[in-house]
GROMACS .gro file of C-alpha atoms in nm:
model
  145
    1MET     CA    1   2.549   1.818  -3.188
    2PRO     CA    2   2.273   1.665  -3.406
    3ARG     CA    3   1.968   1.514  -3.236
    4LYS     CA    4   2.056   1.170  -3.371
    5GLU     CA    5   2.384   1.172  -3.176
    6GLN     CA    6   2.198   1.290  -2.863
    7GLY     CA    7   1.968   0.986  -2.870
    8TRP     CA    8   1.666   1.149  -3.033
    9VAL     CA    9   1.433   0.944  -3.251
   10THR     CA   10   1.182   1.127  -3.466
   11PHE     CA   11   0.914   0.958  -3.672
   12GLN     CA   12   0.588   1.041  -3.842
   13THR     CA   13   0.253   0.899  -3.733
   14SER     CA   14  -0.091   0.906  -3.885
   15GLU     CA   15  -0.362   1.110  -3.718
   16GLU     CA   16  -0.524   0.787  -3.594
   17GLU     CA   17  -0.197   0.659  -3.445
   18ARG     CA   18  -0.131   0.993  -3.274
   19LYS     CA   19  -0.482   0.993  -3.132
   20ILE     CA   20  -0.442   0.638  -2.997
   21LEU     CA   21  -0.111   0.730  -2.832
   22GLU     CA   22  -0.248   1.051  -2.680
   23GLU     CA   23  -0.558   0.873  -2.543
   24PHE     CA   24  -0.343   0.595  -2.398
   25CYS     CA   25  -0.111   0.851  -2.237
   26GLN     CA   26  -0.402   1.037  -2.084
   27GLN     CA   27  -0.568   0.722  -1.952
   28SER     CA   28  -0.246   0.575  -1.812
   29GLN     CA   29  -0.123   0.913  -1.684
   30ARG     CA   30   0.213   0.867  -1.852
   31THR     CA   31   0.400   1.073  -2.112
   32LYS     CA   32   0.449   0.972  -2.474
   33THR     CA   33   0.821   0.930  -2.405
   34GLU     CA   34   0.752   0.689  -2.117
   35ILE     CA   35   0.515   0.481  -2.330
   36LEU     CA   36   0.751   0.465  -2.628
   37ARG     CA   37   1.052   0.377  -2.409
   38GLU     CA   38   0.847   0.097  -2.252
   39LEU     CA   39   0.759  -0.038  -2.597
   40VAL     CA   40   1.121  -0.024  -2.713
   41ARG     CA   41   1.244  -0.201  -2.398
   42GLY     CA   42   0.983  -0.470  -2.462
   43LEU     CA   43   1.138  -0.537  -2.803
   44ASN     CA   44   1.461  -0.649  -2.636
   45LYS     CA   45   1.279  -0.917  -2.433
   46ASP     CA   46   1.130  -1.099  -2.733
   47SER     CA   47   1.325  -1.256  -3.015
   48SER     CA   48   1.047  -1.182  -3.263
   49VAL     CA   49   0.975  -0.815  -3.327
   50THR     CA   50   0.633  -0.882  -3.476
   51THR     CA   51   0.508  -1.070  -3.170
   52SER     CA   52   0.624  -0.800  -2.929
   53LEU     CA   53   0.439  -0.511  -3.090
   54PRO     CA   54   0.097  -0.447  -2.936
   55THR     CA   55  -0.218  -0.463  -3.141
   56LYS     CA   56  -0.500  -0.211  -3.102
   57GLN     CA   57  -0.683  -0.464  -2.884
   58ASP     CA   58  -0.372  -0.507  -2.666
   59VAL     CA   59  -0.352  -0.130  -2.618
   60LYS     CA   60  -0.719  -0.114  -2.518
   61GLU     CA   61  -0.678  -0.405  -2.274
   62ASP     CA   62  -0.355  -0.259  -2.132
   63THR     CA   63  -0.530   0.076  -2.081
   64TYR     CA   64  -0.804  -0.099  -1.885
   65THR     CA   65  -0.545  -0.285  -1.677
   66THR     CA   66  -0.354   0.038  -1.608
   67GLU     CA   67  -0.674   0.216  -1.503
   68LYS     CA   68  -0.757  -0.072  -1.267
   69LYS     CA   69  -0.405  -0.055  -1.117
   70ILE     CA   70  -0.428   0.322  -1.069
   71ASN     CA   71  -0.773   0.300  -0.918
   72SER     CA   72  -0.700  -0.002  -0.699
   73GLN     CA   73  -0.401   0.152  -0.522
   74ASN     CA   74  -0.478   0.216  -0.156
   75LYS     CA   75  -0.463   0.592  -0.175
   76PRO     CA   76  -0.685   0.802   0.048
   77LEU     CA   77  -0.996   0.939  -0.116
   78LYS     CA   78  -0.954   1.309  -0.192
   79VAL     CA   79  -1.266   1.520  -0.229
   80SER     CA   80  -1.344   1.889  -0.192
   81SER     CA   81  -1.637   1.827   0.042
   82ARG     CA   82  -1.553   1.876   0.409
   83ASN     CA   83  -1.827   1.647   0.541
   84VAL     CA   84  -1.705   1.292   0.481
   85LEU     CA   85  -1.855   1.031   0.713
   86LYS     CA   86  -1.732   0.672   0.723
   87GLY     CA   87  -1.996   0.406   0.762
   88VAL     CA   88  -2.106   0.053   0.685
   89VAL     CA   89  -2.356  -0.029   0.411
   90LYS     CA   90  -2.676  -0.155   0.578
   91ARG     CA   91  -2.911  -0.177   0.279
   92VAL     CA   92  -2.886  -0.161  -0.098
   93THR     CA   93  -3.217  -0.142  -0.282
   94ILE     CA   94  -3.161  -0.169  -0.656
   95GLY     CA   95  -3.416  -0.008  -0.887
   96ALA     CA   96  -3.447   0.010  -1.264
   97VAL     CA   97  -3.241   0.331  -1.286
   98ASN     CA   98  -3.146   0.435  -0.931
   99THR     CA   99  -3.025   0.251  -0.625
  100GLU     CA  100  -3.105   0.344  -0.267
  101VAL     CA  101  -2.805   0.300  -0.037
  102THR     CA  102  -2.824   0.323   0.342
  103LEU     CA  103  -2.509   0.364   0.551
  104GLU     CA  104  -2.492   0.324   0.926
  105ILE     CA  105  -2.254   0.597   1.043
  106VAL     CA  106  -2.267   0.517   1.415
  107HIS     CA  107  -2.496   0.284   1.610
  108LYS     CA  108  -2.855   0.362   1.504
  109VAL     CA  109  -2.752   0.666   1.295
  110GLU     CA  110  -2.819   0.597   0.928
  111LEU     CA  111  -2.795   0.804   0.611
  112THR     CA  112  -2.973   0.709   0.291
  113SER     CA  113  -2.878   0.827  -0.056
  114MET     CA  114  -3.019   0.772  -0.404
  115ILE     CA  115  -2.745   0.711  -0.659
  116THR     CA  116  -2.753   0.573  -1.010
  117ARG     CA  117  -2.761   0.198  -1.048
  118VAL     CA  118  -2.442   0.215  -1.257
  119SER     CA  119  -2.259   0.403  -0.979
  120ALA     CA  120  -2.368   0.147  -0.721
  121GLU     CA  121  -2.244  -0.135  -0.945
  122GLU     CA  122  -1.910   0.038  -1.011
  123LEU     CA  123  -1.861   0.094  -0.638
  124GLU     CA  124  -1.952  -0.272  -0.579
  125LEU     CA  125  -2.178  -0.171  -0.291
  126ALA     CA  126  -2.308  -0.455  -0.078
  127GLU     CA  127  -2.429  -0.497   0.279
  128GLY     CA  128  -2.152  -0.501   0.536
  129ILE     CA  129  -1.878  -0.320   0.342
  130GLU     CA  130  -1.729   0.013   0.444
  131ALA     CA  131  -1.817   0.320   0.241
  132TYR     CA  132  -1.831   0.696   0.289
  133ALA     CA  133  -2.113   0.947   0.289
  134VAL     CA  134  -1.982   1.261   0.124
  135ILE     CA  135  -2.214   1.550   0.205
  136LYS     CA  136  -2.208   1.861  -0.009
  137SER     CA  137  -2.487   2.112   0.037
  138ASN     CA  138  -2.807   1.907   0.037
  139ASP     CA  139  -2.669   1.605  -0.152
  140ILE     CA  140  -2.517   1.288  -0.012
  141VAL     CA  141  -2.298   1.086  -0.245
  142ILE     CA  142  -2.147   0.745  -0.172
  143ALA     CA  143  -1.773   0.678  -0.213
  144ARG     CA  144  -1.543   0.386  -0.146
  145GLU     CA  145  -1.164   0.341  -0.120
   0.00000   0.00000   0.00000
């Protein structure tokens, strides 16, 4: 039975288009087939084909949204380090390049770590929020659910 009768659709893409699709698949953790099926299903919802097709900007924005959804799901943090201590941020001292973060693990037991300013901003560290001290060898890194 020919592929056409089995529901196969084959088409050619430019190198740039293939690269965009592959990057989107990797970032969204979905297969090419899943992405293309989603796009085709979206065509049925709109009466105008041209308005339903995503632009490059839409793809970039959708990738960002997908990453946020994946990262914002309440999944437990998985790390290889065995020493993971839950605490509350007591101090955040922001420097030009690095940020000093102090966690109170238990009453009067504090751990301080130097992390990059960018990491502290991405983790949205602020006094009073819960975070984790992840201890590997002689380093302490800060993580957050």
